[in-house]
Amino acid sequence: MSEERYGEFVLVRRHGEGHVAELALDRPKAMNAVSTDMARSIAGACAALGADRDVRVVVLTSTHERAFCVGADLKERNSFSDADLVRQRPVARGAYTGVLELAVPTIAAVHGFALGGGFELALSCDVIVADRTAVVGLPEVSVGVIPG
């Protein structure tokens, strides 16, 4: 198995002959909340995986024991001005679109919390495999925010 980091919070592991790539969300202190830097890293990893002709399937996983991904980094977002939010939106969209547009089958391996943008990341995959600990949802709708 080989490993390659994309930024601080995304890890790509190649299994076997490299045909199976595991894209692991690795921001355990924040339950994989997607910050701007993490979104860039997800998009970068997807671009690299998409260009690699050896990759035949991508499995989106988490290194956190209780969460797949809890969505957007609200601590970061609360510090944003309106202009910051406008600049950040295409960066976040690039992460989700990167997963969605991979030309190989993508599988989300969901355990624990997959909320908001974390659930949207899973929904960007072709298949979701969830264990009995999985809790999915779009809590932003309860405060009038439309999911991405």
PDB file of N, CA and C in Angstrom, residues 60-110:
ATOM      1  N   LEU A  60     -14.267   6.694  -0.816  1.00  0.00           N
ATOM      2  CA  LEU A  60     -14.186   7.870   0.052  1.00  0.00           C
ATOM      3  C   LEU A  60     -14.431   7.416   1.486  1.00  0.00           C
ATOM      4  N   THR A  61     -13.434   7.622   2.353  1.00  0.00           N
ATOM      5  CA  THR A  61     -13.506   7.148   3.733  1.00  0.00           C
ATOM      6  C   THR A  61     -13.142   8.268   4.697  1.00  0.00           C
ATOM      7  N   SER A  62     -13.108   7.906   5.973  1.00  0.00           N
ATOM      8  CA  SER A  62     -12.741   8.824   7.040  1.00  0.00           C
ATOM      9  C   SER A  62     -11.780   8.127   7.992  1.00  0.00           C
ATOM     10  N   THR A  63     -10.861   8.892   8.552  1.00  0.00           N
ATOM     11  CA  THR A  63      -9.972   8.345   9.572  1.00  0.00           C
ATOM     12  C   THR A  63     -10.541   8.532  10.973  1.00  0.00           C
ATOM     13  N   HIS A  64     -11.656   9.247  11.093  1.00  0.00           N
ATOM     14  CA  HIS A  64     -12.260   9.506  12.404  1.00  0.00           C
ATOM     15  C   HIS A  64     -13.121   8.319  12.814  1.00  0.00           C
ATOM     16  N   GLU A  65     -13.049   7.933  14.057  1.00  0.00           N
ATOM     17  CA  GLU A  65     -13.785   6.750  14.514  1.00  0.00           C
ATOM     18  C   GLU A  65     -15.286   6.973  14.672  1.00  0.00           C
ATOM     19  N   ARG A  66     -15.725   8.234  14.816  1.00  0.00           N
ATOM     20  CA  ARG A  66     -17.153   8.492  15.041  1.00  0.00           C
ATOM     21  C   ARG A  66     -17.811   9.351  13.976  1.00  0.00           C
ATOM     22  N   ALA A  67     -17.046   9.764  12.967  1.00  0.00           N
ATOM     23  CA  ALA A  67     -17.642  10.649  11.965  1.00  0.00           C
ATOM     24  C   ALA A  67     -17.022  10.428  10.599  1.00  0.00           C
ATOM     25  N   PHE A  68     -17.884  10.374   9.614  1.00  0.00           N
ATOM     26  CA  PHE A  68     -17.442  10.415   8.220  1.00  0.00           C
ATOM     27  C   PHE A  68     -17.044  11.858   7.914  1.00  0.00           C
ATOM     28  N   CYS A  69     -17.994  12.776   8.079  1.00  0.00           N
ATOM     29  CA  CYS A  69     -17.742  14.206   7.877  1.00  0.00           C
ATOM     30  C   CYS A  69     -18.956  14.976   8.387  1.00  0.00           C
ATOM     31  N   VAL A  70     -18.714  15.976   9.220  1.00  0.00           N
ATOM     32  CA  VAL A  70     -19.819  16.749   9.796  1.00  0.00           C
ATOM     33  C   VAL A  70     -20.182  17.988   8.980  1.00  0.00           C
ATOM     34  N   GLY A  71     -19.646  18.105   7.776  1.00  0.00           N
ATOM     35  CA  GLY A  71     -20.026  19.210   6.892  1.00  0.00           C
ATOM     36  C   GLY A  71     -19.048  20.359   6.930  1.00  0.00           C
ATOM     37  N   ALA A  72     -19.558  21.531   6.633  1.00  0.00           N
ATOM     38  CA  ALA A  72     -18.724  22.732   6.539  1.00  0.00           C
ATOM     39  C   ALA A  72     -18.114  23.088   7.892  1.00  0.00           C
ATOM     40  N   ASP A  73     -16.942  23.679   7.844  1.00  0.00           N
ATOM     41  CA  ASP A  73     -16.274  24.162   9.053  1.00  0.00           C
ATOM     42  C   ASP A  73     -16.956  25.464   9.473  1.00  0.00           C
ATOM     43  N   LEU A  74     -17.898  25.351  10.387  1.00  0.00           N
ATOM     44  CA  LEU A  74     -18.690  26.518  10.800  1.00  0.00           C
ATOM     45  C   LEU A  74     -17.862  27.524  11.584  1.00  0.00           C
ATOM     46  N   LYS A  75     -16.848  27.065  12.305  1.00  0.00           N
ATOM     47  CA  LYS A  75     -15.970  28.015  13.011  1.00  0.00           C
ATOM     48  C   LYS A  75     -15.269  28.916  12.006  1.00  0.00           C
ATOM     49  N   GLU A  76     -14.772  28.330  10.926  1.00  0.00           N
ATOM     50  CA  GLU A  76     -14.134  29.134   9.881  1.00  0.00           C
ATOM     51  C   GLU A  76     -15.169  30.046   9.230  1.00  0.00           C
ATOM     52  N   ARG A  77     -16.300  29.478   8.896  1.00  0.00           N
ATOM     53  CA  ARG A  77     -17.322  30.234   8.179  1.00  0.00           C
ATOM     54  C   ARG A  77     -17.865  31.410   8.984  1.00  0.00           C
ATOM     55  N   ASN A  78     -17.962  31.259  10.300  1.00  0.00           N
ATOM     56  CA  ASN A  78     -18.461  32.348  11.147  1.00  0.00           C
ATOM     57  C   ASN A  78     -17.543  33.555  11.133  1.00  0.00           C
ATOM     58  N   SER A  79     -16.275  33.363  10.763  1.00  0.00           N
ATOM     59  CA  SER A  79     -15.336  34.480  10.709  1.00  0.00           C
ATOM     60  C   SER A  79     -15.353  35.181   9.344  1.00  0.00           C
ATOM     61  N   PHE A  80     -16.096  34.638   8.383  1.00  0.00           N
ATOM     62  CA  PHE A  80     -16.096  35.174   7.020  1.00  0.00           C
ATOM     63  C   PHE A  80     -16.975  36.412   6.895  1.00  0.00           C
ATOM     64  N   SER A  81     -16.500  37.344   6.110  1.00  0.00           N
ATOM     65  CA  SER A  81     -17.350  38.446   5.660  1.00  0.00           C
ATOM     66  C   SER A  81     -18.167  37.907   4.474  1.00  0.00           C
ATOM     67  N   ASP A  82     -19.108  38.705   4.008  1.00  0.00           N
ATOM     68  CA  ASP A  82     -19.878  38.288   2.829  1.00  0.00           C
ATOM     69  C   ASP A  82     -18.959  38.071   1.636  1.00  0.00           C
ATOM     70  N   ALA A  83     -17.963  38.940   1.483  1.00  0.00           N
ATOM     71  CA  ALA A  83     -17.019  38.810   0.364  1.00  0.00           C
ATOM     72  C   ALA A  83     -16.195  37.529   0.495  1.00  0.00           C
ATOM     73  N   ASP A  84     -15.777  37.203   1.731  1.00  0.00           N
ATOM     74  CA  ASP A  84     -15.037  35.953   1.952  1.00  0.00           C
ATOM     75  C   ASP A  84     -15.879  34.753   1.554  1.00  0.00           C
ATOM     76  N   LEU A  85     -17.143  34.787   1.913  1.00  0.00           N
ATOM     77  CA  LEU A  85     -18.032  33.673   1.605  1.00  0.00           C
ATOM     78  C   LEU A  85     -18.205  33.515   0.099  1.00  0.00           C
ATOM     79  N   VAL A  86     -18.312  34.620  -0.607  1.00  0.00           N
ATOM     80  CA  VAL A  86     -18.432  34.572  -2.072  1.00  0.00           C
ATOM     81  C   VAL A  86     -17.166  33.975  -2.681  1.00  0.00           C
ATOM     82  N   ARG A  87     -15.993  34.328  -2.151  1.00  0.00           N
ATOM     83  CA  ARG A  87     -14.725  33.775  -2.661  1.00  0.00           C
ATOM     84  C   ARG A  87     -14.561  32.299  -2.318  1.00  0.00           C
ATOM     85  N   GLN A  88     -15.112  31.887  -1.174  1.00  0.00           N
ATOM     86  CA  GLN A  88     -14.953  30.504  -0.724  1.00  0.00           C
ATOM     87  C   GLN A  88     -15.904  29.552  -1.434  1.00  0.00           C
ATOM     88  N   ARG A  89     -17.039  30.018  -1.861  1.00  0.00           N
ATOM     89  CA  ARG A  89     -18.067  29.154  -2.459  1.00  0.00           C
ATOM     90  C   ARG A  89     -17.542  28.306  -3.618  1.00  0.00           C
ATOM     91  N   PRO A  90     -16.828  28.867  -4.605  1.00  0.00           N
ATOM     92  CA  PRO A  90     -16.334  28.001  -5.692  1.00  0.00           C
ATOM     93  C   PRO A  90     -15.276  26.995  -5.231  1.00  0.00           C
ATOM     94  N   VAL A  91     -14.549  27.320  -4.181  1.00  0.00           N
ATOM     95  CA  VAL A  91     -13.569  26.382  -3.637  1.00  0.00           C
ATOM     96  C   VAL A  91     -14.295  25.175  -3.060  1.00  0.00           C
ATOM     97  N   ALA A  92     -15.328  25.420  -2.259  1.00  0.00           N
ATOM     98  CA  ALA A  92     -16.120  24.330  -1.685  1.00  0.00           C
ATOM     99  C   ALA A  92     -16.792  23.523  -2.788  1.00  0.00           C
ATOM    100  N   ARG A  93     -17.368  24.217  -3.753  1.00  0.00           N
ATOM    101  CA  ARG A  93     -18.039  23.535  -4.857  1.00  0.00           C
ATOM    102  C   ARG A  93     -17.055  22.630  -5.606  1.00  0.00           C
ATOM    103  N   GLY A  94     -15.802  23.065  -5.723  1.00  0.00           N
ATOM    104  CA  GLY A  94     -14.782  22.261  -6.408  1.00  0.00           C
ATOM    105  C   GLY A  94     -14.529  20.923  -5.741  1.00  0.00           C
ATOM    106  N   ALA A  95     -14.647  20.874  -4.421  1.00  0.00           N
ATOM    107  CA  ALA A  95     -14.449  19.608  -3.708  1.00  0.00           C
ATOM    108  C   ALA A  95     -15.562  18.630  -4.049  1.00  0.00           C
ATOM    109  N   TYR A  96     -16.798  19.084  -3.966  1.00  0.00           N
ATOM    110  CA  TYR A  96     -17.939  18.213  -4.231  1.00  0.00           C
ATOM    111  C   TYR A  96     -17.993  17.817  -5.705  1.00  0.00           C
ATOM    112  N   THR A  97     -17.738  18.767  -6.582  1.00  0.00           N
ATOM    113  CA  THR A  97     -17.733  18.487  -8.010  1.00  0.00           C
ATOM    114  C   THR A  97     -16.592  17.543  -8.372  1.00  0.00           C
ATOM    115  N   GLY A  98     -15.454  17.690  -7.693  1.00  0.00           N
ATOM    116  CA  GLY A  98     -14.329  16.794  -7.951  1.00  0.00           C
ATOM    117  C   GLY A  98     -14.695  15.346  -7.715  1.00  0.00           C
ATOM    118  N   VAL A  99     -15.400  15.082  -6.617  1.00  0.00           N
ATOM    119  CA  VAL A  99     -15.854  13.714  -6.321  1.00  0.00           C
ATOM    120  C   VAL A  99     -16.912  13.296  -7.340  1.00  0.00           C
ATOM    121  N   LEU A 100     -17.878  14.148  -7.581  1.00  0.00           N
ATOM    122  CA  LEU A 100     -18.990  13.840  -8.473  1.00  0.00           C
ATOM    123  C   LEU A 100     -18.527  13.513  -9.884  1.00  0.00           C
ATOM    124  N   GLU A 101     -17.511  14.210 -10.370  1.00  0.00           N
ATOM    125  CA  GLU A 101     -17.093  14.067 -11.766  1.00  0.00           C
ATOM    126  C   GLU A 101     -15.985  13.041 -11.994  1.00  0.00           C
ATOM    127  N   LEU A 102     -15.582  12.318 -10.961  1.00  0.00           N
ATOM    128  CA  LEU A 102     -14.603  11.254 -11.186  1.00  0.00           C
ATOM    129  C   LEU A 102     -15.187  10.265 -12.191  1.00  0.00           C
ATOM    130  N   ALA A 103     -14.387   9.868 -13.167  1.00  0.00           N
ATOM    131  CA  ALA A 103     -14.871   9.010 -14.254  1.00  0.00           C
ATOM    132  C   ALA A 103     -14.910   7.536 -13.874  1.00  0.00           C
ATOM    133  N   VAL A 104     -14.403   7.211 -12.697  1.00  0.00           N
ATOM    134  CA  VAL A 104     -14.433   5.824 -12.224  1.00  0.00           C
ATOM    135  C   VAL A 104     -15.520   5.699 -11.158  1.00  0.00           C
ATOM    136  N   PRO A 105     -15.970   4.480 -10.868  1.00  0.00           N
ATOM    137  CA  PRO A 105     -16.955   4.329  -9.795  1.00  0.00           C
ATOM    138  C   PRO A 105     -16.413   4.858  -8.471  1.00  0.00           C
ATOM    139  N   THR A 106     -17.278   5.525  -7.720  1.00  0.00           N
ATOM    140  CA  THR A 106     -16.896   6.047  -6.408  1.00  0.00           C
ATOM    141  C   THR A 106     -17.840   5.477  -5.360  1.00  0.00           C
ATOM    142  N   ILE A 107     -17.264   5.094  -4.236  1.00  0.00           N
ATOM    143  CA  ILE A 107     -18.023   4.492  -3.147  1.00  0.00           C
ATOM    144  C   ILE A 107     -17.745   5.283  -1.882  1.00  0.00           C
ATOM    145  N   ALA A 108     -18.786   5.739  -1.215  1.00  0.00           N
ATOM    146  CA  ALA A 108     -18.634   6.385   0.088  1.00  0.00           C
ATOM    147  C   ALA A 108     -18.812   5.314   1.157  1.00  0.00           C
ATOM    148  N   ALA A 109     -17.805   5.133   1.993  1.00  0.00           N
ATOM    149  CA  ALA A 109     -17.875   4.191   3.109  1.00  0.00           C
ATOM    150  C   ALA A 109     -18.189   5.013   4.355  1.00  0.00           C
ATOM    151  N   VAL A 110     -19.464   5.051   4.732  1.00  0.00           N
ATOM    152  CA  VAL A 110     -19.933   5.965   5.769  1.00  0.00           C
ATOM    153  C   VAL A 110     -20.118   5.240   7.098  1.00  0.00           C
TER     154      VAL A 110
END
